[in-house]
Tab-separated table of C-alpha atoms in Angstrom:
chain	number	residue	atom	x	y	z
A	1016	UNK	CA	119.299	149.021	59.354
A	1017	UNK	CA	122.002	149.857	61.756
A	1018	UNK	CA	123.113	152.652	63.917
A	1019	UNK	CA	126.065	154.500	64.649
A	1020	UNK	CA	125.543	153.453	68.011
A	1021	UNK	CA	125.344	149.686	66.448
A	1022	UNK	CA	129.057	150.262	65.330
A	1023	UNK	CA	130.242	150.300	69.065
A	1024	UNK	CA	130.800	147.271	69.911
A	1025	UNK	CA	130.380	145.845	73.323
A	1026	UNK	CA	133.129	143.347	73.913
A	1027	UNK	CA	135.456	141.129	72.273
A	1028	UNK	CA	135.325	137.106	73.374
A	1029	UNK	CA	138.839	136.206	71.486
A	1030	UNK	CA	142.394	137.313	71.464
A	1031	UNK	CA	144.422	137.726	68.479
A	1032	UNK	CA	148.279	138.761	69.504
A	1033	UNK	CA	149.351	139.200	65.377
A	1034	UNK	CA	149.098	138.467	61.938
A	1035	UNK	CA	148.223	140.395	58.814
A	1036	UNK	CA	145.361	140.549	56.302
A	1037	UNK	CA	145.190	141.440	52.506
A	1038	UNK	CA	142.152	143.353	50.613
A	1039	UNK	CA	141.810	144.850	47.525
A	1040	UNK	CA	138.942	147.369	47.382
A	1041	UNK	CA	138.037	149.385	43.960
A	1042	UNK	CA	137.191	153.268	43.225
A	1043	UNK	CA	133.740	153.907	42.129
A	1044	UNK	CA	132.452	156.568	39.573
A	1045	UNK	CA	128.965	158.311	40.477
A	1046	UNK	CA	126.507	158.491	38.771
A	1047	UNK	CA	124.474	161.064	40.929
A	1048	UNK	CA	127.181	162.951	42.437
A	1049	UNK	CA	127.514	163.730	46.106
A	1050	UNK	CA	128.565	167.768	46.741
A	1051	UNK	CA	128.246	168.831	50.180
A	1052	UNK	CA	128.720	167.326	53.190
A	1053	UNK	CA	127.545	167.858	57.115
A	1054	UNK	CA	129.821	167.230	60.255
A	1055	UNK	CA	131.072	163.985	60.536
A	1056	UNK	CA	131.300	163.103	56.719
A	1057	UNK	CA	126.989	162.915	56.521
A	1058	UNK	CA	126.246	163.750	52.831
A	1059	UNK	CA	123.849	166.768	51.852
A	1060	UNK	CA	122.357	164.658	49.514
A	1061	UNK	CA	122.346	160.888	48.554
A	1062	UNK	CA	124.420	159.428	45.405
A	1063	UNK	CA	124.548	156.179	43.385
A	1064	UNK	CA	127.743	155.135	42.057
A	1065	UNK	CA	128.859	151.982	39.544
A	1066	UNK	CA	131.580	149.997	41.335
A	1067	UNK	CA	134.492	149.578	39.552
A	1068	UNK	CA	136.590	146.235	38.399
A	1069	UNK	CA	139.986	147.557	37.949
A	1070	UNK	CA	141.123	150.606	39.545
A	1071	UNK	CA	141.563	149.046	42.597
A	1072	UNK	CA	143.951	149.506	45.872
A	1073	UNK	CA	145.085	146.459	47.309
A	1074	UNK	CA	146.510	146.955	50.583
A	1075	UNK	CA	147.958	144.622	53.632
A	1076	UNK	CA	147.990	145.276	56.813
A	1077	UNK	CA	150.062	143.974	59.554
A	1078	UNK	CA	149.400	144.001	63.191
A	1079	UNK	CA	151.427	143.407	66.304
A	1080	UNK	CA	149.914	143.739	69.841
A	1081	UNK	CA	152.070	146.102	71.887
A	1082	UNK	CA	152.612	147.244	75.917
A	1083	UNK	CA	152.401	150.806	75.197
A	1084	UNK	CA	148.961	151.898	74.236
A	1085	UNK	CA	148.541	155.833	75.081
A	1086	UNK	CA	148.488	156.825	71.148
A	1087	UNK	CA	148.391	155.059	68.065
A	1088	UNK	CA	151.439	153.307	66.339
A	1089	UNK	CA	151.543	152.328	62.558
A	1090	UNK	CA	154.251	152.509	59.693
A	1091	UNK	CA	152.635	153.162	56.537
A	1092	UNK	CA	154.257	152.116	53.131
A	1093	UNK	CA	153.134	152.921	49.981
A	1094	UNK	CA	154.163	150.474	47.269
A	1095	UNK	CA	156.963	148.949	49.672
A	1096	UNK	CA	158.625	152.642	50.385
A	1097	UNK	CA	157.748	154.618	53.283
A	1098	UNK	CA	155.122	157.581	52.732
A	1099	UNK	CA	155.512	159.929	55.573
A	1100	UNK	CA	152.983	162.321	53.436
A	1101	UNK	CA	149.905	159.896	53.991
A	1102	UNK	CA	150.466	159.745	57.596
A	1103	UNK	CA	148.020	162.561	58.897
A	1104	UNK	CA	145.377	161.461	56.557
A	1105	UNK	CA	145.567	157.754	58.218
A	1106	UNK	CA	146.277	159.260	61.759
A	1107	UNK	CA	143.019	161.549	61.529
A	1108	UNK	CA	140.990	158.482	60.506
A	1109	UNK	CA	141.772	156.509	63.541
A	1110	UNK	CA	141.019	159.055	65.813
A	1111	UNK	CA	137.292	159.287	63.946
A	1112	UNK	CA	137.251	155.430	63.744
A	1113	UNK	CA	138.613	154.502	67.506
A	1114	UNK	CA	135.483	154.826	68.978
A	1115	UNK	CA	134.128	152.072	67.091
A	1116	UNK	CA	137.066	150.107	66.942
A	1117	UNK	CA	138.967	150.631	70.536
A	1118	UNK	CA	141.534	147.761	69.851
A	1119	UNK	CA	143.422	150.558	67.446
A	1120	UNK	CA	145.565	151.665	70.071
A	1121	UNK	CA	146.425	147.654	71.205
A	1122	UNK	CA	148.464	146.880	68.192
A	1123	UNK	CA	150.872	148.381	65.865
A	1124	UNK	CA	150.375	148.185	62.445
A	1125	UNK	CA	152.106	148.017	59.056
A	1126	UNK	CA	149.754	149.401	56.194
A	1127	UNK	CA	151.472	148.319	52.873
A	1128	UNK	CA	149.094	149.936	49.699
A	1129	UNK	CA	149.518	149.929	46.197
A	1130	UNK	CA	146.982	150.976	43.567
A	1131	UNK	CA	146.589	148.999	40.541
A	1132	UNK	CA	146.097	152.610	38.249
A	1133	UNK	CA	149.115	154.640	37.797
A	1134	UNK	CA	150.115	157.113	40.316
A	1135	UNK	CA	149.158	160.647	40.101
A	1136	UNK	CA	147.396	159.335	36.982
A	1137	UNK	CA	144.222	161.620	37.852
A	1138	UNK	CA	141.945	159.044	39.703
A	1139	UNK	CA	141.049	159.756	43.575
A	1140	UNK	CA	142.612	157.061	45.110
A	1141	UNK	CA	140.659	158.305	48.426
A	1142	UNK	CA	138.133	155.912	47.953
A	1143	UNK	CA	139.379	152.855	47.328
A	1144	UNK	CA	142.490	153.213	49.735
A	1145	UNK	CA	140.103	153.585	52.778
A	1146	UNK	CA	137.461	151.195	51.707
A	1147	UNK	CA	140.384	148.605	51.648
A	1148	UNK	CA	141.800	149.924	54.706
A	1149	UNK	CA	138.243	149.694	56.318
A	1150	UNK	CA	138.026	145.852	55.058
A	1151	UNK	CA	141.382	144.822	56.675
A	1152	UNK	CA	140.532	146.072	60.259
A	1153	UNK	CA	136.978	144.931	59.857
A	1154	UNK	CA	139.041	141.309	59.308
A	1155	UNK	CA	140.840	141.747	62.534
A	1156	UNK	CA	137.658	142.884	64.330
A	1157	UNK	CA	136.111	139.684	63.133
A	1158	UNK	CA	139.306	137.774	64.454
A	1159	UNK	CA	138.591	139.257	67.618
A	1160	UNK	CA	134.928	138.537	67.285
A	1161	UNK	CA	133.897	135.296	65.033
A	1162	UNK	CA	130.534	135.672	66.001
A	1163	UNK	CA	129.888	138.710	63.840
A	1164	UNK	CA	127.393	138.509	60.568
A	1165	UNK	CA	128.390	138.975	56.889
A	1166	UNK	CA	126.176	141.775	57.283
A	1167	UNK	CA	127.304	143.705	59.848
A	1168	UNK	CA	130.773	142.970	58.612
A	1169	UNK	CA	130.044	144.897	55.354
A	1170	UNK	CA	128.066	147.513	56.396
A	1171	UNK	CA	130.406	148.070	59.445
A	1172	UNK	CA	132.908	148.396	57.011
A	1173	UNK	CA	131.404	151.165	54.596
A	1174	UNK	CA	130.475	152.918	57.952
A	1175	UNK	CA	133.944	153.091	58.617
A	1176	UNK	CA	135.351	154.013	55.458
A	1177	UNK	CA	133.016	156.576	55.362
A	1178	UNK	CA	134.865	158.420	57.988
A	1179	UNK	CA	137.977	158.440	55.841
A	1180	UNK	CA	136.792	159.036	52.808
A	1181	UNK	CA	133.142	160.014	52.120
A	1182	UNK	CA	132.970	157.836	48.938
A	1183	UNK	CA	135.039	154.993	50.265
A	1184	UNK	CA	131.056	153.841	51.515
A	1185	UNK	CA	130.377	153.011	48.143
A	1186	UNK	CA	133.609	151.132	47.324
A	1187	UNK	CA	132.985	148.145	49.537
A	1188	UNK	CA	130.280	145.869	48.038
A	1189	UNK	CA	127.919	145.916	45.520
A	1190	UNK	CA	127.967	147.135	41.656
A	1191	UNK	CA	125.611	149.687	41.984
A	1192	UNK	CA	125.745	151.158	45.403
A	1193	UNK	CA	123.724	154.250	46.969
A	1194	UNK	CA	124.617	156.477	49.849
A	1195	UNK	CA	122.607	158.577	51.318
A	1196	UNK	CA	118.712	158.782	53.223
A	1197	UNK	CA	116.548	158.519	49.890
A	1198	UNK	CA	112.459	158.175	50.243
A	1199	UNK	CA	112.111	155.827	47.682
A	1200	UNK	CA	115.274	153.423	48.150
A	1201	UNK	CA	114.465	150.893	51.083
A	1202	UNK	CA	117.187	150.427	53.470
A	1203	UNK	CA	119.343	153.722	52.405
A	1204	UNK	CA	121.117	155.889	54.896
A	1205	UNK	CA	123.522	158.470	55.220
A	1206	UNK	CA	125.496	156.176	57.524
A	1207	UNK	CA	126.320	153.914	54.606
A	1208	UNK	CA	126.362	152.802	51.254
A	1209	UNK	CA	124.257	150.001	50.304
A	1210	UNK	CA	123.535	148.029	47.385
A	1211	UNK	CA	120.883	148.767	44.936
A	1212	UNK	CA	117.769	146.779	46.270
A	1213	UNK	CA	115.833	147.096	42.684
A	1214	UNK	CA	116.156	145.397	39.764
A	1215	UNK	CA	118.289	146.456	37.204
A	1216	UNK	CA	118.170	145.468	33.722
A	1217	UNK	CA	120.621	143.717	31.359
A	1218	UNK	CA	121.100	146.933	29.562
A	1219	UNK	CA	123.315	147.927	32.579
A	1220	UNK	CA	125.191	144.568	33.469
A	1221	UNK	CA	129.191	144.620	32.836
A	1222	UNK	CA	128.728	148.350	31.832
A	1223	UNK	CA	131.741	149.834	30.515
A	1224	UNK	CA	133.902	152.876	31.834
A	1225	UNK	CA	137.147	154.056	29.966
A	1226	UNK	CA	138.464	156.475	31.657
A	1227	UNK	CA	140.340	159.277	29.178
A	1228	UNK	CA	143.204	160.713	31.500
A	1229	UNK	CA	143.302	164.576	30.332
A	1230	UNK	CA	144.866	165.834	33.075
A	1231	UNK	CA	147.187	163.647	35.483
A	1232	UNK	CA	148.358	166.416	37.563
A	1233	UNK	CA	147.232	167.445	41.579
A	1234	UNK	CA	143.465	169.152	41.269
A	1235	UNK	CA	143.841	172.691	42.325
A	1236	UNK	CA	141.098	172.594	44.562
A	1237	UNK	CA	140.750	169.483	47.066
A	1238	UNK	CA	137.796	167.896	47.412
A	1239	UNK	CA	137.275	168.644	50.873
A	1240	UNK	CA	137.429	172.415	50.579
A	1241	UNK	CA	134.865	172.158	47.518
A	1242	UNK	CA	132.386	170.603	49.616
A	1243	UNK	CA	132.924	173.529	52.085
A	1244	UNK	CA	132.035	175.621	49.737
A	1245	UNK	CA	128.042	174.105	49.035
A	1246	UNK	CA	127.200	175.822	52.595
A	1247	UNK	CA	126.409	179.267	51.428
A	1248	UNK	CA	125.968	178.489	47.816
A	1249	UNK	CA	123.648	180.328	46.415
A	1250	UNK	CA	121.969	177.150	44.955
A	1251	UNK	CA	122.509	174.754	47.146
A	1252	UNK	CA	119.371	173.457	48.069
A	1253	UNK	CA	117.627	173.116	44.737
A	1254	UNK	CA	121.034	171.025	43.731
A	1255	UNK	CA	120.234	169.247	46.686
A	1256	UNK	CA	115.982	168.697	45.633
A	1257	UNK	CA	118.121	168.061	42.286
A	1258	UNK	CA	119.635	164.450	43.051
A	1259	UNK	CA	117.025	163.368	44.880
A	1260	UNK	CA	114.681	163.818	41.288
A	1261	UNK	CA	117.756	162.277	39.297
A	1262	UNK	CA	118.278	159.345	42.361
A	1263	UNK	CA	114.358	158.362	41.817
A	1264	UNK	CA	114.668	158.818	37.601
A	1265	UNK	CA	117.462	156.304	37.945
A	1266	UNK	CA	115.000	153.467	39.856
A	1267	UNK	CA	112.724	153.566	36.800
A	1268	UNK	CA	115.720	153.890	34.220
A	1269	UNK	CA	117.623	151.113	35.386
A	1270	UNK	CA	114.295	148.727	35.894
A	1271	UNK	CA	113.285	149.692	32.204
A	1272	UNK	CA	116.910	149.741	30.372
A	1273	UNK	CA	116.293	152.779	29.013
A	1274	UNK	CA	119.836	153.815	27.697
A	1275	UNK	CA	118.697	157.633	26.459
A	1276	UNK	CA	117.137	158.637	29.989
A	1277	UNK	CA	119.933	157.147	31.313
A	1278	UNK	CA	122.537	159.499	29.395
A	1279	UNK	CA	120.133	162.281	29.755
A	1280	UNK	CA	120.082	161.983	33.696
A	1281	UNK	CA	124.250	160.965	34.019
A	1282	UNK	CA	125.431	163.788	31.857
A	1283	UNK	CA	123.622	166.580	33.524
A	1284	UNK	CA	124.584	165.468	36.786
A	1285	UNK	CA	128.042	165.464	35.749
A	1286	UNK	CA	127.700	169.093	34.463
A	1287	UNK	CA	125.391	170.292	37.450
A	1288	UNK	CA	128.488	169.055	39.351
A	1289	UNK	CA	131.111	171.513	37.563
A	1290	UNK	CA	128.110	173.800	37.386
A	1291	UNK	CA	128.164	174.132	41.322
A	1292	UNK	CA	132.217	174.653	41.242
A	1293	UNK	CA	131.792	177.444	38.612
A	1294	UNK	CA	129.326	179.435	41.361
A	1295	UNK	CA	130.872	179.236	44.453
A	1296	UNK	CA	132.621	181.626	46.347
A	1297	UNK	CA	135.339	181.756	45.605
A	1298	UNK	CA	134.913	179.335	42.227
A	1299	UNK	CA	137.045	177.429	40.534
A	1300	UNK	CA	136.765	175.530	36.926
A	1301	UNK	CA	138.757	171.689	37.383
A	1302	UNK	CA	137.922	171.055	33.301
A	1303	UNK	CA	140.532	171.495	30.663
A	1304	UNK	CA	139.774	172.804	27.158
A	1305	UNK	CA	140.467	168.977	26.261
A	1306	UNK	CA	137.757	167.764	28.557
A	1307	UNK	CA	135.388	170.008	26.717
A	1308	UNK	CA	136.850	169.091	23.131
A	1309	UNK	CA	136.138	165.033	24.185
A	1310	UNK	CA	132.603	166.149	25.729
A	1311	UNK	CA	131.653	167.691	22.503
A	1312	UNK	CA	133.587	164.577	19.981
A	1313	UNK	CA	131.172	162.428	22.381
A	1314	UNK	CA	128.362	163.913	21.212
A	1315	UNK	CA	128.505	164.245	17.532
A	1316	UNK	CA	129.691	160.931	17.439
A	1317	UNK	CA	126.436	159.339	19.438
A	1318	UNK	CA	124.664	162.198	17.395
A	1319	UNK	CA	125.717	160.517	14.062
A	1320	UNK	CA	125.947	156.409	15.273
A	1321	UNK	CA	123.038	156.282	17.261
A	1322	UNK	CA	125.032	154.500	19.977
A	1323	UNK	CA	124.320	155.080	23.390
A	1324	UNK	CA	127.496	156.431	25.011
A	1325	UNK	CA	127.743	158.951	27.532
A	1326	UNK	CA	130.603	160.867	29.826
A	1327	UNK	CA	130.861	161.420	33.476
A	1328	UNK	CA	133.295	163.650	35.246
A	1329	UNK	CA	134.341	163.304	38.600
A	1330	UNK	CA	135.870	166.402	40.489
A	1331	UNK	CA	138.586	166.520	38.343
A	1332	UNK	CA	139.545	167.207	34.391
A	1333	UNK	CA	139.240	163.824	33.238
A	1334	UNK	CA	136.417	162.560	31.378
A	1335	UNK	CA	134.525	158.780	32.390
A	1336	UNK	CA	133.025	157.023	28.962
A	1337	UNK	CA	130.425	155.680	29.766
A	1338	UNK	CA	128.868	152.594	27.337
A	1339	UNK	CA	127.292	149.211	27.369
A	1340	UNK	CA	128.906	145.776	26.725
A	1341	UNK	CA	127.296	144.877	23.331
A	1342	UNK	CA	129.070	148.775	21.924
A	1343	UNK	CA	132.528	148.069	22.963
A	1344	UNK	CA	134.268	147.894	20.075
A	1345	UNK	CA	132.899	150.842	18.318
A	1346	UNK	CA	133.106	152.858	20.717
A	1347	UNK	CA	137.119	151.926	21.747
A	1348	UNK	CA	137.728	152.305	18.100
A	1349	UNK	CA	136.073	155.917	18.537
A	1350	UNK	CA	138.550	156.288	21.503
A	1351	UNK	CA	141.269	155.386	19.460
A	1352	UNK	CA	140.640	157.373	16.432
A	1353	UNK	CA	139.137	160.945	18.132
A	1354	UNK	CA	139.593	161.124	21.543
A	1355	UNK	CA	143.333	159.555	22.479
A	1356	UNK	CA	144.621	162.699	21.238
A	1357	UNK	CA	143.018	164.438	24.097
A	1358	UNK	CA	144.666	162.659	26.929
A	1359	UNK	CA	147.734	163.087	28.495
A	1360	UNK	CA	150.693	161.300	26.416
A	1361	UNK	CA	147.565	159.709	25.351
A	1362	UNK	CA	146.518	157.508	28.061
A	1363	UNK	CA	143.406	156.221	29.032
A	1364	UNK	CA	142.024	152.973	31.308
A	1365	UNK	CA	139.495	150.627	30.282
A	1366	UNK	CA	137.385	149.154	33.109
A	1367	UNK	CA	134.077	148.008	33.768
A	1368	UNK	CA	131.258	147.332	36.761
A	1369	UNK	CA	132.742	144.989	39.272
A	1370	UNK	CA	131.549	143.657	43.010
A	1371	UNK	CA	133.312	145.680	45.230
A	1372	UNK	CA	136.359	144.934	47.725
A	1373	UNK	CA	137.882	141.302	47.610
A	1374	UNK	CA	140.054	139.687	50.413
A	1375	UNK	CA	143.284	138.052	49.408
C-alpha cells in the first residue's frame, strides 16, 4: 500500500521535450455513497462504486516544454472550442497535484476533452474528466520515468484524480472499485480507490445501468457545498457507522449473488443519501416528483415480475436502473412502456460495468 509521501517522486532519469497522449476514462455510479469529506479530498466514510462502460470522457493532452516556468500554462478545449469556464477547476488541481508531479510547470499543455454522454445531460462529468486527465499526465510521468510499475502507475493515478475530483479515484481501473479505509477490505485506503479484492459472483458480471435522465438541468446545490454541509449534521456519524455496515453486507452479497440483499442494501443507500440532503442546514431536496413517480413504477413492477431490478440516485434528480444481464429485455421493455415518460424529452442511456480508463 502506498503513501502520499510515495507519490513524490524523487527524480526523473529521461527527458521528454513534447508529444501528446490520449485516454478515455468512464464515470462510475456508487453503490455505497460517499457524503462528507475531510481536508484534502479524504472521505468521511469509504464507498464502492460499479465502473461504467459508456459514459466516458476521452481526453488528449498535449505538451510542449517551455523557458518560462514561474506558473502554470495550459489551453483547455472542450470538444475542439475553447472553455474559459473550466479553467479554475483545472488550475486549482495543479496546484493540489504539483507537488507530486513538479514537471507541471516545465511544459505547456493543450487539454482537448469530450464526453461521450450528452452535455448538460445530468451526469457528473467530474469524475471521469479528471480520472482521464490523471491517466494522461501519469503517461508523461512514465515517459519521464520508464522504470515505473503498472502498479504504481494506477494507483498514482487514482491518487491524483482524487485531488480533482473525489470520485475520479474510482474511475480509473477496476469494475467494482472501493475508496476509502474499510476493516474488512484488504488493501483499502482513503488515499485511493482500489479494486474489489473478493470474489464476486456471476450474478453481478456485465451488470446493467440505464440511466433515466429526469432532469438535465445544473443541480442547485454543488456537490462540494453538500459535503460541507455533513460537518455539523445532526446525523452524521451514525451515516458514517452506516456505510461501513452496508460496505461489509456488500462482501457477503456479492460472494453469494444474492440479488434481494443486494437491492435491499443499494436502494437504502441511495435514499439515506437524499435522506442526509433533506436534514442539513440549510437542506435542500435534488429529486423531482418524476424521480419519485419512476422510484415507485420500479417497485410495483419488481413487486409484480419478481425480477430483481433496483434504482440508484446519485446527487442529482436522475434515477440509475439497476439490473442483471440475463433481465435485460424485460426490464428495457419496462423502460420503454412506464418509465420513458418520466425523462426529459424522454431520454435515457443504457450502459453497463466496464474496466475503467483505456489509453488510445
Amino acid at each position: 500500500m502506498f503513501t502520499a509521501t510515495d507519490f513524490i517522486p524523487k527524480k526523473y532519469t529521461s527527458t521528454i521535450e513534447n508529444g501528446n497522449f490520449e485516454w478515455s476514462a468512464p464515470s462510475n455510479i456508487a453503490l455505497v455513497k460517499y457524503w462528507g469529506k475531510k481536508d484534502n479530498q479524504i472521505p468521511a466514510n469509504p464507498s464502492v462504486s460499479f465502473t461504467l462502460n459508456n459514459c466516458k470522457t476521452i481526453t488528449k493532452l498535449g505538451f510542449e516544454k517551455r523557458e518560462n516556468q514561474n506558473s502554470f500554462s495550459f489551453d483547455l478545449l472542450f470538444e475542439g472550442k475553447p472553455k474559459e469556464d473550466f479553467k479554475p477547476k483545472i488550475q486549482k488541481f495543479l496546484e493540489r497535484i504539483e507537488v507530486y508531479l513538479p514537471f507541471l510547470k516545465d511544459y505547456h499543455f493543450t487539454i482537448d476533452t469530450q464526453n461521450t454522454f450528452p452535455h448538460s445531460s445530468g451526469i457528473a462529468s467530474s469524475a471521469s474528466g479528471m480520472a482521464a486527465l490523471a491517466m494522461n499526465f501519469m503517461s508523461l510521468e512514465k515517459a519521464l520515468n520508464p522504470e515505473m510499475t503498472d502498479e504504481y502507475f494506477y494507483q498514482k493515478a487514482s491518487f491524483l484524480a482524487r485531488l480533482g475530483s473525489g470520485s475520479a479515484c474510482r474511475s480509473t481501473k477496476g469494475n467494482v472499485v472501493v475508496w476509502g479505509n474499510q476493516a474488512n477490505i484488504q488493501g483499502s485506503t482513503d488515499l485511493y480507490g482500489v479494486e474489489f479484492p473478493y470474489t464476486i459472483h456471476e450474478n453481478f458480471k456485465n451488470y446493467q445501468d440505464t440511466i433515466l435522465l429526469v432532469d438535465k438541468g445544473e443541480k442547485q446545490v454543488s456537490s462540494t457545498v453538500g459535503h460541507d454541509l455533513m460537518h455539523n449534521h445532526p446525523y452524521a456519524e451514525r451515516r458514517f457507522a452506516q456505510a461501513h455496515e452496508n460496505l461489509d453486507q456488500l462482501i457477503a452479497i456479492f460472494e453469494s449473488g444474492n440479488l434481494d440483499e443486494f437491492i435491499k442494501v443499494v436502494e437504502s443507500e441511495a435514499l439515506t443519501l437524499h435522506a442526509m440532503m433533506m436534514t442539513s442546514m440549510p437542506y435542500f431536496i435534488l429529486m423531482k416528483p418524476n424521480t419519485l413517480q419512476i422510484i415507485n413504477a420500479i417497485w410495483k413492477f419488481r413487486n409484480e415480475t419478481q425480477i430483481p431490478v433496483c434504482f440508484t440516485l446519485d446527487a442529482g434528480a436522475n434515477v440509475h436502473v439497476l439490473y442483471p444481464e440475463n433481465v435485460s429485455e424485460k426490464v428495457l421493455q419496462f423502460i420503454q412502456d412506464e418509465l420513458v415518460v418520466f425523462c426529459q424529452n424522454g431520454q435515457y442511456i443504457c450502459d453497463q460495468i466496464g474496466d475503467g480508463a483505456m489509453k488510445r
